[in-house]
Amino acid sequence: MKELVKKLTEAFGPSGREEEVRKIILEELEGHVDGYREDGLGNLVVWKGSGERKVLLDAHVDEIGVVVTSVDDRGFLMVEPVGGVSAYMLLGKRLRFQNGKVGIVGLEGETTDEMRENLKNLSFDKIFVDVGANGREEAEKNFPIGTFAVYDARFEEMSGKFVSKAMDDRIGCAVVVEVFKRLKPRNVQLFGVFSSQEEIGLVGASVAAYDILPDEVIAIDVTDASDTPKGYKRHAMKLGEGPALKVKDRASISSRRILERLVEVAERNKVKYQMEVLTFGGTNALSYQKTRHGIPAATISIPTRYIHSPSEMVHPDDVEGAIELLLKYLEAS
């Protein structure tokens, strides 16, 4: 599991540029699926098994990032966020571009007062990316307008916890991959959708289910863990307390039927879990709920510290718990 998470999280895959991640997933699933296809939006759809009941598991393959918008005469880059990227989180960080080259995010300011003011009211208008270029021509050759970048961060294990960029939502991808690998033949047709462009508005999932029209969907994504000093007091999710079964977030309310069945299966099989009410954000469950005549959907979340940072942290016990719960749930279908 650890090596799979490492490969997935270290891969380059901002929204709309997820090819490397899809390739890794297909390599991992070789011999474990009955078929696959890629659609026009970059969703990777895999399937396994037969039966009247169709269950779809969704995890998005994309990560947040930035894209180059302009290059100045000295070769410094201006960038725009791709997904929920904070200028504060970027400041001083290294970015990795698809060509493997890196850049450093700096702060504009000609005086101390201006720098303090810019830092106080930081925006993408007040930061730049230094790629070490000797002028516009060199920069535009290697980093033309429209070039994407992500955090330059690697996977680490810290006291048994996993830390990396892009846990959101490569950890969900790892869960779905492992379910397909471990699932024994059942009277259920299982679909896995590794969806694209979630971070910019749940784009991929909005079309993924049209051809499949499953009976139900379970999205696997991350959620805020508030078990740090002065963590957000309205959230109860913690690392190491099991996968979180989402009741609602800002975007959707989970299907009561699916949620109650997940709780029942978890308790019957003694799978540790926690309940989740998220006061912000959303998952691809919303897109499936709005597909055609409406598809019942719910979300299983992996509690995560420091979401949308280069150092997102998860507990492997929560990941294994999510896999076990989904396997037991599908066995009961």
Coordinates of C-alpha atoms in Angstrom, one line a residue:
M1 CA 0.0 0.0 0.0
K2 CA 2.7 2.5 0.9
E3 CA 4.5 2.1 -2.4
L4 CA 1.2 2.6 -4.3
V5 CA 0.5 5.8 -2.3
K6 CA 4.0 7.0 -2.9
K7 CA 3.8 6.5 -6.7
L8 CA 0.3 8.1 -7.0
T9 CA 1.0 11.1 -4.9
E10 CA 4.4 11.9 -6.4
A11 CA 3.0 11.7 -9.9
F12 CA 2.3 14.9 -11.9
G13 CA -1.4 15.5 -12.4
P14 CA -3.1 18.9 -12.1
S15 CA -6.6 19.3 -13.4
G16 CA -6.8 18.6 -17.1
R17 CA -3.2 17.1 -17.1
E18 CA -3.7 13.8 -15.4
E19 CA -2.2 11.4 -17.9
E20 CA 0.7 10.2 -15.7
V21 CA -1.7 9.3 -12.9
R22 CA -4.0 7.4 -15.2
K23 CA -1.0 5.4 -16.6
I24 CA 0.1 4.4 -13.1
I25 CA -3.5 3.3 -12.2
L26 CA -3.8 1.1 -15.3
E27 CA -0.5 -0.5 -14.6
E28 CA -1.6 -1.3 -11.1
L29 CA -4.9 -2.7 -12.2
E30 CA -3.5 -5.0 -14.9
G31 CA -5.1 -8.4 -14.5
H32 CA -7.6 -7.1 -11.9
V33 CA -10.3 -5.6 -14.2
D34 CA -12.5 -7.0 -16.9
G35 CA -12.1 -3.8 -19.1
Y36 CA -11.5 -0.1 -19.1
R37 CA -12.0 3.0 -21.2
E38 CA -11.0 6.7 -21.2
D39 CA -13.7 9.2 -22.1
G40 CA -13.3 12.6 -23.8
L41 CA -12.8 14.5 -20.5
G42 CA -10.0 12.2 -19.2
N43 CA -12.0 10.0 -16.9
L44 CA -10.6 6.5 -16.6
V45 CA -13.5 4.0 -16.2
V46 CA -12.8 0.4 -15.2
W47 CA -15.1 -2.4 -14.4
K48 CA -15.2 -5.9 -12.9
G49 CA -17.8 -8.6 -12.3
S50 CA -21.3 -9.2 -13.5
G51 CA -24.8 -9.0 -12.0
E52 CA -27.8 -6.9 -12.1
R53 CA -26.7 -4.5 -9.4
K54 CA -24.2 -1.8 -10.5
V55 CA -22.1 0.0 -7.9
L56 CA -19.7 2.8 -8.8
L57 CA -16.7 3.9 -6.8
D58 CA -15.3 7.3 -7.6
A59 CA -12.0 9.0 -6.8
H60 CA -10.6 12.0 -8.6
V61 CA -7.2 11.8 -10.1
D62 CA -6.4 15.5 -10.4
E63 CA -4.6 17.7 -7.9
I64 CA -4.4 21.4 -7.4
G65 CA -1.8 23.5 -9.2
V66 CA -1.0 26.7 -11.1
V67 CA -0.8 27.7 -14.7
V68 CA 1.5 30.3 -16.3
T69 CA -0.4 33.4 -17.5
S70 CA 2.5 35.7 -18.5
V71 CA 6.3 36.1 -18.6
D72 CA 8.0 39.5 -17.9
D73 CA 11.1 40.8 -19.6
R74 CA 13.4 39.4 -16.9
G75 CA 12.0 35.9 -17.2
F76 CA 9.8 35.8 -14.1
L77 CA 6.4 34.0 -14.4
M78 CA 3.0 35.1 -13.4
V79 CA 0.6 32.3 -12.5
E80 CA -3.1 31.6 -11.9
P81 CA -4.5 29.0 -9.5
V82 CA -5.8 25.7 -10.9
G83 CA -8.2 24.7 -8.1
G84 CA -8.2 25.8 -4.5
V85 CA -4.6 27.1 -4.2
S86 CA -3.8 29.7 -1.6
A87 CA -1.2 32.3 -2.4
Y88 CA -0.1 32.2 1.2
M89 CA 0.5 28.5 0.9
L90 CA 2.6 29.0 -2.2
L91 CA 4.9 31.7 -0.9
G92 CA 8.5 30.5 -0.7
K93 CA 7.6 27.0 -2.0
R94 CA 9.0 25.2 -4.9
L95 CA 6.8 24.3 -7.9
R96 CA 7.5 21.4 -10.3
F97 CA 6.5 21.8 -14.0
Q98 CA 5.6 19.0 -16.3
N99 CA 9.0 19.2 -18.0
G100 CA 10.6 18.4 -14.6
K101 CA 12.0 21.9 -14.1
V102 CA 11.3 23.8 -10.9
G103 CA 10.5 27.3 -9.8
I104 CA 10.4 29.3 -6.6
V105 CA 7.4 31.5 -5.6
G106 CA 8.5 35.0 -4.5
L107 CA 6.8 38.1 -3.2
E108 CA 6.7 41.5 -4.9
G109 CA 7.7 44.6 -3.0
E110 CA 10.1 47.5 -3.5
T111 CA 10.1 48.7 0.1
T112 CA 9.7 47.1 3.5
D113 CA 6.3 48.8 3.9
E114 CA 5.1 47.5 0.5
M115 CA 6.2 44.0 1.2
R116 CA 4.4 44.1 4.6
E117 CA 1.3 45.4 2.9
N118 CA 1.5 42.8 0.1
L119 CA 2.0 40.0 2.6
K120 CA -1.0 41.3 4.7
N121 CA -3.3 41.3 1.6
L122 CA -1.6 38.6 -0.4
S123 CA -3.0 37.7 -3.8
F124 CA -1.8 36.1 -7.1
D125 CA -1.2 39.7 -8.4
K126 CA 1.6 40.1 -5.8
I127 CA 3.5 36.9 -6.3
F128 CA 5.8 35.6 -9.1
V129 CA 7.7 32.4 -9.9
D130 CA 11.4 32.5 -10.3
V131 CA 12.7 29.8 -12.7
G132 CA 16.2 31.1 -12.8
A133 CA 15.8 32.3 -16.4
N134 CA 18.1 34.8 -17.9
G135 CA 15.3 36.8 -19.6
R136 CA 12.0 36.4 -21.3
E137 CA 13.2 34.3 -24.3
E138 CA 14.7 31.6 -22.1
A139 CA 11.7 31.5 -19.8
E140 CA 9.1 31.4 -22.6
K141 CA 11.1 28.6 -24.3
N142 CA 10.9 26.4 -21.2
F143 CA 7.7 27.7 -19.5
P144 CA 5.4 29.1 -22.2
I145 CA 2.0 30.6 -21.3
G146 CA -0.4 27.7 -20.4
T147 CA 2.3 25.6 -18.7
F148 CA 1.0 23.8 -15.6
A149 CA 2.9 23.2 -12.3
V150 CA 2.2 21.5 -9.0
Y151 CA 3.9 21.6 -5.6
D152 CA 7.4 20.1 -5.7
A153 CA 7.0 17.7 -2.7
R154 CA 7.8 14.1 -2.1
F155 CA 6.2 11.3 -0.1
E156 CA 7.4 10.8 3.5
E157 CA 6.4 8.5 6.3
M158 CA 6.3 10.2 9.7
S159 CA 5.7 8.1 12.8
G160 CA 3.6 5.7 10.8
K161 CA 1.6 8.5 9.0
F162 CA 1.8 9.2 5.3
V163 CA 2.7 12.8 4.1
S164 CA 2.7 14.1 0.6
K165 CA 1.2 16.5 -1.9
A166 CA -1.9 15.3 -3.7
M167 CA -3.3 13.0 -1.0
D168 CA -6.4 14.9 -2.2
D169 CA -7.4 12.6 -3.9
R170 CA -4.7 10.1 -4.8
I171 CA -5.4 8.4 -1.5
G172 CA -8.9 7.9 -2.7
C173 CA -7.5 6.4 -5.9
A174 CA -5.4 4.1 -3.9
V175 CA -8.5 2.9 -2.0
V176 CA -10.3 2.1 -5.2
V177 CA -7.3 0.4 -6.8
E178 CA -7.0 -1.9 -3.7
V179 CA -10.7 -2.7 -3.7
F180 CA -10.5 -3.9 -7.3
K181 CA -7.4 -5.9 -6.5
R182 CA -8.8 -7.6 -3.4
L183 CA -12.5 -8.0 -4.4
K184 CA -13.5 -11.7 -4.9
P185 CA -16.2 -12.5 -7.5
R186 CA -19.6 -11.3 -6.3
N187 CA -23.0 -10.9 -7.7
V188 CA -22.4 -7.2 -8.4
Q189 CA -21.0 -5.3 -11.3
L190 CA -18.4 -2.9 -9.9
F191 CA -17.3 0.2 -11.8
G192 CA -14.4 2.4 -10.8
V193 CA -14.2 6.0 -12.0
F194 CA -10.9 7.8 -11.7
S195 CA -12.4 11.2 -12.5
S196 CA -10.7 14.2 -13.9
Q197 CA -10.9 17.9 -13.1
E198 CA -12.7 17.7 -9.7
E199 CA -10.6 20.5 -8.3
I200 CA -12.0 23.0 -10.7
G201 CA -15.7 22.2 -10.3
L202 CA -16.5 18.4 -10.3
V203 CA -16.1 18.4 -14.1
G204 CA -15.2 14.8 -14.9
A205 CA -17.8 13.2 -12.6
S206 CA -20.5 15.3 -14.2
V207 CA -20.4 13.0 -17.3
A208 CA -18.9 9.8 -16.0
A209 CA -22.1 8.1 -15.0
Y210 CA -24.2 8.8 -18.0
D211 CA -23.3 5.6 -19.9
I212 CA -23.1 3.4 -16.8
L213 CA -26.2 4.6 -14.9
P214 CA -25.3 2.8 -11.7
D215 CA -27.7 1.9 -9.0
E216 CA -25.5 3.7 -6.4
V217 CA -22.3 5.6 -6.1
I218 CA -19.8 5.9 -3.3
A219 CA -17.2 8.7 -3.7
I220 CA -13.9 8.3 -1.9
D221 CA -12.2 11.6 -1.0
V222 CA -10.4 13.4 1.8
T223 CA -11.9 15.5 4.6
D224 CA -10.6 18.0 7.1
A225 CA -9.0 16.5 10.3
S226 CA -9.3 18.9 13.2
D227 CA -7.1 17.1 15.7
T228 CA -4.3 19.7 15.7
P229 CA -3.8 22.5 18.2
K230 CA -6.8 24.8 18.0
G231 CA -8.2 22.7 15.1
Y232 CA -11.5 23.8 13.7
K233 CA -13.9 23.2 16.6
R234 CA -17.0 22.5 14.5
H235 CA -15.4 19.4 12.9
A236 CA -15.0 16.1 14.8
M237 CA -12.8 14.1 12.3
K238 CA -9.5 12.8 13.5
L239 CA -6.6 10.8 12.1
G240 CA -6.5 7.2 13.2
E241 CA -10.2 6.9 14.2
G242 CA -11.2 5.2 11.0
P243 CA -12.7 6.3 7.7
A244 CA -15.3 9.1 8.0
L245 CA -18.8 8.4 6.7
K246 CA -20.1 11.7 5.4
V247 CA -23.6 12.9 6.4
K248 CA -23.3 16.2 4.5
D249 CA -21.0 18.9 3.3
R250 CA -21.6 22.2 1.6
A251 CA -22.4 20.6 -1.7
S252 CA -24.5 17.5 -1.0
I253 CA -26.3 15.3 1.6
S254 CA -25.4 11.6 1.4
S255 CA -28.1 9.1 0.6
R256 CA -29.6 8.0 3.9
R257 CA -30.0 4.4 2.6
I258 CA -26.4 4.0 1.6
L259 CA -25.1 5.8 4.7
E260 CA -27.1 3.6 7.1
R261 CA -26.0 0.4 5.3
L262 CA -22.4 1.5 5.6
V263 CA -22.8 2.1 9.3
E264 CA -24.5 -1.3 9.6
V265 CA -21.8 -3.1 7.7
A266 CA -19.0 -1.3 9.7
E267 CA -20.6 -2.3 13.0
R268 CA -21.3 -5.8 12.0
N269 CA -17.8 -6.4 10.9
K270 CA -16.2 -4.3 13.7
V271 CA -14.6 -1.8 11.2
K272 CA -13.7 1.3 13.0
Y273 CA -15.4 4.4 11.6
Q274 CA -16.4 8.0 12.5
M275 CA -19.2 10.2 11.3
E276 CA -18.5 13.4 9.3
V277 CA -20.4 16.6 8.9
L278 CA -18.2 19.0 6.9
T279 CA -19.1 22.7 7.1
F280 CA -17.4 23.5 3.7
G281 CA -16.3 21.9 0.5
G282 CA -17.9 19.0 -1.5
T283 CA -17.2 15.9 -3.4
N284 CA -18.1 14.2 -6.7
A285 CA -21.1 12.7 -5.0
L286 CA -23.0 15.9 -6.0
S287 CA -22.3 15.3 -9.7
Y288 CA -23.7 11.8 -9.6
Q289 CA -26.7 12.9 -7.6
K290 CA -27.5 15.3 -10.4
T291 CA -27.0 12.8 -13.2
R292 CA -30.0 12.0 -15.4
H293 CA -32.9 11.1 -13.1
G294 CA -30.7 11.2 -10.0
I295 CA -28.3 8.5 -8.6
P296 CA -28.2 7.7 -4.9
A297 CA -24.7 8.7 -3.7
A298 CA -22.6 8.9 -0.5
T299 CA -19.0 9.7 0.4
I300 CA -16.4 7.8 2.4
S301 CA -13.7 10.2 3.5
I302 CA -10.1 9.8 4.6
P303 CA -9.4 12.3 7.4
T304 CA -6.5 14.5 6.3
R305 CA -4.4 17.3 7.9
Y306 CA -3.2 20.3 5.9
I307 CA -5.5 19.8 2.9
H308 CA -4.4 21.7 -0.2
S309 CA -0.9 22.0 1.1
P310 CA 2.4 20.3 -0.1
S311 CA 2.2 18.2 3.1
E312 CA -1.2 16.5 3.3
M313 CA -1.1 13.9 6.1
V314 CA -3.2 10.7 6.4
H315 CA -3.2 7.7 8.7
P316 CA -2.8 4.3 6.9
D317 CA -5.2 2.7 9.3
D318 CA -8.0 5.0 8.1
V319 CA -7.1 4.0 4.5
E320 CA -7.1 0.3 5.2
G321 CA -10.4 0.8 7.1
A322 CA -12.0 2.3 4.1
I323 CA -10.8 -0.6 1.9
E324 CA -12.1 -3.1 4.4
L325 CA -15.4 -1.4 4.8
L326 CA -16.0 -1.2 1.0
L327 CA -15.1 -4.8 0.5
K328 CA -17.6 -5.9 3.2
Y329 CA -20.2 -3.5 1.8
L330 CA -19.8 -5.0 -1.7
E331 CA -19.9 -8.6 -0.3
A332 CA -23.2 -7.7 1.3
S333 CA -24.7 -6.3 -1.9

